[in-house]
Amino acid sequence: MKQLFALLCGLIFGFGLIISGMSDPAKVLNFLDVFGSWDPSLAFVIGGAVAVSAPGLAWVTRSRRAPFFGDTFHLPTRTDLDPNLLTGAAIFGIGWGLGGFCPGPALTALPIAASGTLVFVPFMLGGMYLARHTPDLALLGKKGLIQ
Amino acid sequence: MDTEFTPWLSLAGGMLIGASAVLLMATNGRIAGISGLTSRAFARGTSGEARGVSIFFVLGLLLAAPIWLALNGEWPTQWVPGNLPLMAIAGLLVGFGAILGNGCTSGHGVCGISRGSARSIVATVTFMASAFATVLVTRHLIGG
């Protein structure tokens, strides 16, 4: 059941991206181009999504002790603003502004197989792998493993 | 490349994205953050349960456009930048930055803001600012 609903959620998410126009990098890049061919659509996408998920997530996580098919709600607990959060977001923004794709739209557009998408997605997955498995240099330094 | 401003379709599509996030939390107890789900589909050290959910979610995302094609007889409209070295760099930065910063447009921009998370609000403002600046540079300062 878990997997079935995960599949359904992915499908709904993908349809949301297509209907909203966000699987099209041209619309995303035009949102970011305030001084050129500006298309404010992306703000309406985030607005529509938050209008549903803000009350929806609050209601679900407060009215139930656990999800329907699981033991616990996996909610982020960190509240500190660490350097990685800011650096990561800034790096992400540069890539997003260059390609017009963030991870959801890139995967949704993958089957359409434009050459730009076919290059973007493997490099995106590579970047994810690197970020997850590159040892934290500061941590290694503290342990005395590197100078 | 001009695009048409689509307030109603974008609002409706956004609401579907929000509904998907609520349904995933209600059924699986997980945040609908695409970078987290995608990387957990293949990263080492992920529990089998988290990996399974992630793989099926990504599969759903991948199936959306082909089902759209089957229903409408054509792919969704899109224009993708054709500069392939640029797209390689863009992909690398998006993937690396999203994991380092613990989230992307969906995890921080939709779910995090919905939960009123200060981290997500700061991350969203940061990546928006850096993306606006990037487009300003590429389209108006050097691209012309």
CSV table of C-alpha atoms in Angstrom, one decimal:
chain,number,residue,atom,x,y,z
A,1,MET,CA,0.0,0.0,0.0
A,2,LYS,CA,2.8,2.4,0.9
A,3,GLN,CA,4.5,1.9,-2.5
A,4,LEU,CA,1.2,2.2,-4.3
A,5,PHE,CA,0.4,5.5,-2.6
A,6,ALA,CA,4.0,6.7,-3.2
A,7,LEU,CA,3.5,5.9,-6.9
A,8,LEU,CA,0.2,7.8,-7.0
A,9,CYS,CA,1.7,10.8,-5.2
A,10,GLY,CA,4.5,10.9,-7.7
A,11,LEU,CA,2.0,10.8,-10.5
A,12,ILE,CA,-0.1,13.6,-9.1
A,13,PHE,CA,3.0,15.7,-8.4
A,14,GLY,CA,4.1,15.1,-12.1
A,15,PHE,CA,0.7,16.1,-13.4
A,16,GLY,CA,0.7,19.2,-11.2
A,17,LEU,CA,4.1,20.2,-12.7
A,18,ILE,CA,2.8,19.6,-16.3
A,19,ILE,CA,-0.5,21.5,-15.8
A,20,SER,CA,1.2,24.4,-14.1
A,21,GLY,CA,3.7,24.7,-16.9
A,22,MET,CA,6.7,24.0,-14.6
A,23,SER,CA,8.0,21.0,-16.5
A,24,ASP,CA,8.8,23.6,-19.2
A,25,PRO,CA,12.2,25.3,-18.4
A,26,ALA,CA,11.2,28.2,-20.6
A,27,LYS,CA,8.5,29.2,-18.1
A,28,VAL,CA,10.8,28.9,-15.2
A,29,LEU,CA,13.6,30.9,-16.8
A,30,ASN,CA,11.0,33.6,-17.7
A,31,PHE,CA,9.9,33.8,-14.1
A,32,LEU,CA,13.5,34.4,-13.1
A,33,ASP,CA,13.8,37.1,-15.9
A,34,VAL,CA,12.1,40.0,-14.2
A,35,PHE,CA,13.8,42.5,-16.5
A,36,GLY,CA,13.0,40.6,-19.7
A,37,SER,CA,10.2,38.3,-20.8
A,38,TRP,CA,8.8,38.0,-17.3
A,39,ASP,CA,6.2,35.3,-16.7
A,40,PRO,CA,4.9,35.3,-13.1
A,41,SER,CA,3.2,31.9,-13.3
A,42,LEU,CA,5.7,30.2,-10.9
A,43,ALA,CA,4.6,32.4,-8.1
A,44,PHE,CA,1.0,31.1,-8.6
A,45,VAL,CA,2.3,27.5,-8.5
A,46,ILE,CA,4.0,27.9,-5.2
A,47,GLY,CA,1.0,29.9,-3.9
A,48,GLY,CA,-1.5,27.2,-5.0
A,49,ALA,CA,0.7,24.4,-3.5
A,50,VAL,CA,1.2,26.2,-0.2
A,51,ALA,CA,-2.5,27.0,0.0
A,52,VAL,CA,-3.2,23.3,0.0
A,53,SER,CA,-0.2,21.8,1.8
A,54,ALA,CA,0.0,24.4,4.7
A,55,PRO,CA,-3.4,23.5,6.2
A,56,GLY,CA,-3.2,19.9,4.8
A,57,LEU,CA,0.1,19.0,6.4
A,58,ALA,CA,-0.8,20.7,9.7
A,59,TRP,CA,-4.1,18.9,9.8
A,60,VAL,CA,-2.7,15.4,9.0
A,61,THR,CA,0.3,15.6,11.4
A,62,ARG,CA,-1.8,17.0,14.3
A,63,SER,CA,-4.9,14.9,13.9
A,64,ARG,CA,-3.1,11.6,13.7
A,65,ARG,CA,-0.3,10.0,15.7
A,66,ALA,CA,1.1,8.2,12.7
A,67,PRO,CA,0.6,8.0,8.9
A,68,PHE,CA,-1.9,5.4,7.6
A,69,PHE,CA,0.8,3.0,6.4
A,70,GLY,CA,3.7,3.7,8.7
A,71,ASP,CA,4.9,4.1,12.3
A,72,THR,CA,5.9,7.7,12.4
A,73,PHE,CA,5.8,11.1,10.6
A,74,HIS,CA,9.3,11.8,9.3
A,75,LEU,CA,9.5,15.6,10.0
A,76,PRO,CA,12.7,17.7,9.9
A,77,THR,CA,13.6,18.7,13.4
A,78,ARG,CA,16.6,21.0,12.7
A,79,THR,CA,16.1,24.7,13.2
A,80,ASP,CA,19.7,26.0,13.0
A,81,LEU,CA,20.8,28.0,9.9
A,82,ASP,CA,24.1,26.3,9.1
A,83,PRO,CA,26.5,27.3,6.4
A,84,ASN,CA,25.7,24.2,4.3
A,85,LEU,CA,22.0,25.3,4.0
A,86,LEU,CA,23.0,28.7,2.6
A,87,THR,CA,25.9,27.5,0.4
A,88,GLY,CA,23.8,24.6,-0.9
A,89,ALA,CA,20.8,26.8,-1.7
A,90,ALA,CA,23.0,29.4,-3.4
A,91,ILE,CA,24.7,26.7,-5.6
A,92,PHE,CA,21.3,25.2,-6.3
A,93,GLY,CA,20.0,28.6,-7.4
A,94,ILE,CA,22.8,29.1,-9.9
A,95,GLY,CA,22.1,25.7,-11.5
A,96,TRP,CA,18.4,26.4,-11.6
A,97,GLY,CA,18.9,29.8,-13.2
A,98,LEU,CA,21.3,28.2,-15.8
A,99,GLY,CA,19.2,25.3,-16.9
A,100,GLY,CA,15.6,26.2,-15.8
A,101,PHE,CA,15.2,22.8,-14.3
A,102,CYS,CA,15.0,21.8,-10.6
A,103,PRO,CA,14.8,18.0,-9.7
A,104,GLY,CA,11.0,17.5,-10.0
A,105,PRO,CA,10.5,19.1,-13.4
A,106,ALA,CA,13.7,17.5,-14.8
A,107,LEU,CA,12.5,14.0,-13.9
A,108,THR,CA,9.0,14.7,-15.2
A,109,ALA,CA,10.4,16.0,-18.5
A,110,LEU,CA,12.9,13.1,-18.8
A,111,PRO,CA,10.6,10.8,-20.9
A,112,ILE,CA,10.1,13.6,-23.5
A,113,ALA,CA,13.8,13.1,-24.1
A,114,ALA,CA,15.0,16.6,-25.2
A,115,SER,CA,18.8,16.4,-25.5
A,116,GLY,CA,19.2,19.1,-22.8
A,117,THR,CA,17.2,17.0,-20.3
A,118,LEU,CA,19.0,13.8,-21.2
A,119,VAL,CA,22.3,15.6,-20.3
A,120,PHE,CA,20.9,17.5,-17.2
A,121,VAL,CA,19.4,14.5,-15.3
A,122,PRO,CA,22.5,12.2,-15.1
A,123,PHE,CA,24.7,15.2,-14.0
A,124,MET,CA,22.0,16.1,-11.5
A,125,LEU,CA,22.1,12.5,-10.1
A,126,GLY,CA,25.9,12.6,-10.1
A,127,GLY,CA,25.8,15.9,-8.1
A,128,MET,CA,23.4,14.4,-5.6
A,129,TYR,CA,25.7,11.4,-5.2
A,130,LEU,CA,28.7,13.6,-4.7
A,131,ALA,CA,27.0,15.7,-2.1
A,132,ARG,CA,25.8,12.7,-0.2
A,133,HIS,CA,29.0,10.7,-0.2
A,134,THR,CA,31.7,13.4,-0.1
A,135,PRO,CA,33.2,13.2,3.4
A,136,ASP,CA,32.7,16.3,5.4
A,137,LEU,CA,36.2,17.9,5.4
A,138,ALA,CA,35.6,19.9,8.6
A,139,LEU,CA,34.5,16.7,10.4
A,140,LEU,CA,37.5,14.8,9.1
A,141,GLY,CA,39.8,17.6,10.3
A,142,LYS,CA,38.3,17.5,13.7
A,143,LYS,CA,39.0,13.8,13.9
A,144,GLY,CA,42.6,14.4,12.9
A,145,LEU,CA,42.3,12.3,9.8
A,146,ILE,CA,43.4,15.2,7.6
A,147,GLN,CA,45.5,18.2,8.2
B,1,MET,CA,11.5,32.7,-25.8
B,2,ASP,CA,8.3,34.2,-24.6
B,3,THR,CA,5.8,32.1,-22.6
B,4,GLU,CA,2.2,32.8,-21.9
B,5,PHE,CA,1.3,33.9,-18.3
B,6,THR,CA,-1.1,31.1,-17.0
B,7,PRO,CA,-2.3,32.1,-13.6
B,8,TRP,CA,-5.3,29.7,-13.4
B,9,LEU,CA,-3.5,26.6,-14.8
B,10,SER,CA,-0.5,27.4,-12.6
B,11,LEU,CA,-2.7,27.8,-9.5
B,12,ALA,CA,-4.5,24.5,-10.3
B,13,GLY,CA,-1.2,22.6,-11.0
B,14,GLY,CA,0.2,24.1,-7.8
B,15,MET,CA,-2.8,22.8,-5.8
B,16,LEU,CA,-2.2,19.3,-7.2
B,17,ILE,CA,1.4,19.5,-6.0
B,18,GLY,CA,0.2,20.5,-2.6
B,19,ALA,CA,-2.4,17.7,-2.6
B,20,SER,CA,0.4,15.2,-3.5
B,21,ALA,CA,2.5,16.5,-0.5
B,22,VAL,CA,-0.4,16.1,1.9
B,23,LEU,CA,-1.3,12.6,0.6
B,24,LEU,CA,2.4,11.4,0.9
B,25,MET,CA,2.5,12.7,4.5
B,26,ALA,CA,-0.8,11.1,5.3
B,27,THR,CA,0.0,7.7,3.8
B,28,ASN,CA,3.8,7.4,4.1
B,29,GLY,CA,4.7,10.0,6.7
B,30,ARG,CA,7.3,11.6,4.4
B,31,ILE,CA,8.0,15.1,3.1
B,32,ALA,CA,7.4,15.4,-0.7
B,33,GLY,CA,10.9,16.8,-1.3
B,34,ILE,CA,12.0,15.6,-4.7
B,35,SER,CA,15.8,15.9,-4.2
B,36,GLY,CA,15.6,13.9,-0.9
B,37,LEU,CA,13.3,11.2,-2.4
B,38,THR,CA,15.4,11.0,-5.6
B,39,SER,CA,18.7,10.7,-3.9
B,40,ARG,CA,17.3,8.2,-1.4
B,41,ALA,CA,16.3,6.0,-4.3
B,42,PHE,CA,20.0,5.2,-5.0
B,43,ALA,CA,22.2,6.6,-2.1
B,44,ARG,CA,24.1,4.3,0.2
B,45,GLY,CA,22.9,4.0,3.8
B,46,THR,CA,19.2,4.3,3.0
B,47,SER,CA,16.8,1.9,4.8
B,48,GLY,CA,15.0,-0.5,2.5
B,49,GLU,CA,11.6,1.0,3.4
B,50,ALA,CA,12.7,4.6,2.6
B,51,ARG,CA,14.3,3.4,-0.6
B,52,GLY,CA,11.2,1.6,-1.7
B,53,VAL,CA,8.9,4.6,-1.2
B,54,SER,CA,11.4,6.9,-3.0
B,55,ILE,CA,11.7,4.6,-6.0
B,56,PHE,CA,7.9,4.4,-6.4
B,57,PHE,CA,7.5,8.1,-6.0
B,58,VAL,CA,10.1,8.8,-8.7
B,59,LEU,CA,8.5,6.2,-10.9
B,60,GLY,CA,5.2,8.1,-10.6
B,61,LEU,CA,6.9,11.3,-11.6
B,62,LEU,CA,8.5,9.6,-14.7
B,63,LEU,CA,5.1,8.2,-15.7
B,64,ALA,CA,3.2,11.5,-15.7
B,65,ALA,CA,4.4,12.8,-19.1
B,66,PRO,CA,3.8,9.4,-20.9
B,67,ILE,CA,0.3,9.2,-19.5
B,68,TRP,CA,-0.2,12.8,-20.6
B,69,LEU,CA,0.9,11.8,-24.1
B,70,ALA,CA,-1.6,8.9,-24.1
B,71,LEU,CA,-4.5,11.1,-23.0
B,72,ASN,CA,-3.8,14.2,-25.1
B,73,GLY,CA,-2.0,12.7,-28.1
B,74,GLU,CA,1.0,15.0,-27.6
B,75,TRP,CA,3.8,15.7,-25.2
B,76,PRO,CA,3.4,18.7,-22.8
B,77,THR,CA,4.8,21.9,-24.4
B,78,GLN,CA,8.3,22.6,-23.5
B,79,TRP,CA,11.5,24.3,-24.6
B,80,VAL,CA,14.7,23.0,-23.1
B,81,PRO,CA,18.0,24.9,-23.4
B,82,GLY,CA,20.1,23.2,-26.1
B,83,ASN,CA,23.6,24.2,-24.8
B,84,LEU,CA,24.6,20.8,-23.6
B,85,PRO,CA,27.8,21.7,-21.6
B,86,LEU,CA,25.8,24.3,-19.9
B,87,MET,CA,23.1,21.8,-19.0
B,88,ALA,CA,25.7,19.4,-17.6
B,89,ILE,CA,27.0,22.1,-15.3
B,90,ALA,CA,23.5,23.2,-14.4
B,91,GLY,CA,22.5,19.6,-13.5
B,92,LEU,CA,25.6,19.1,-11.4
B,93,LEU,CA,25.0,22.4,-9.5
B,94,VAL,CA,21.3,21.6,-9.0
B,95,GLY,CA,22.0,18.1,-7.7
B,96,PHE,CA,24.9,19.0,-5.5
B,97,GLY,CA,23.3,22.2,-4.1
B,98,ALA,CA,20.0,20.6,-3.4
B,99,ILE,CA,21.5,17.8,-1.2
B,100,LEU,CA,24.1,20.1,0.5
B,101,GLY,CA,21.2,22.5,1.3
B,102,ASN,CA,18.9,19.8,2.4
B,103,GLY,CA,16.2,20.5,-0.2
B,104,CYS,CA,15.0,22.0,-3.4
B,105,THR,CA,12.0,23.9,-4.7
B,106,SER,CA,9.6,21.2,-3.4
B,107,GLY,CA,11.1,20.3,-0.1
B,108,HIS,CA,12.0,23.9,1.0
B,109,GLY,CA,9.8,26.0,-1.3
B,110,VAL,CA,6.5,24.1,-0.9
B,111,CYS,CA,6.6,21.7,2.1
B,112,GLY,CA,9.0,23.7,4.3
B,113,ILE,CA,7.3,27.1,3.8
B,114,SER,CA,4.0,25.3,4.5
B,115,ARG,CA,5.3,24.1,7.8
B,116,GLY,CA,6.6,27.6,8.6
B,117,SER,CA,10.2,26.3,8.9
B,118,ALA,CA,12.7,29.1,9.2
B,119,ARG,CA,15.4,27.0,7.6
B,120,SER,CA,13.2,26.5,4.5
B,121,ILE,CA,12.2,30.1,4.3
B,122,VAL,CA,15.9,31.2,4.4
B,123,ALA,CA,16.8,28.5,1.8
B,124,THR,CA,14.0,29.5,-0.5
B,125,VAL,CA,14.9,33.2,-0.4
B,126,THR,CA,18.6,32.3,-0.9
B,127,PHE,CA,18.0,30.0,-4.0
B,128,MET,CA,15.5,32.5,-5.5
B,129,ALA,CA,18.0,35.4,-5.1
B,130,SER,CA,20.8,33.4,-6.6
B,131,ALA,CA,18.6,32.2,-9.5
B,132,PHE,CA,17.3,35.7,-10.3
B,133,ALA,CA,20.9,36.9,-10.2
B,134,THR,CA,22.1,34.1,-12.5
B,135,VAL,CA,19.4,34.9,-15.1
B,136,LEU,CA,20.2,38.6,-14.8
B,137,VAL,CA,23.8,37.9,-15.6
B,138,THR,CA,23.3,35.3,-18.4
B,139,ARG,CA,20.4,37.1,-20.2
B,140,HIS,CA,21.2,40.8,-19.7
B,141,LEU,CA,24.9,41.2,-18.8
B,142,ILE,CA,26.6,38.7,-20.9
B,143,GLY,CA,23.9,37.0,-23.0
B,144,GLY,CA,22.2,40.1,-24.3
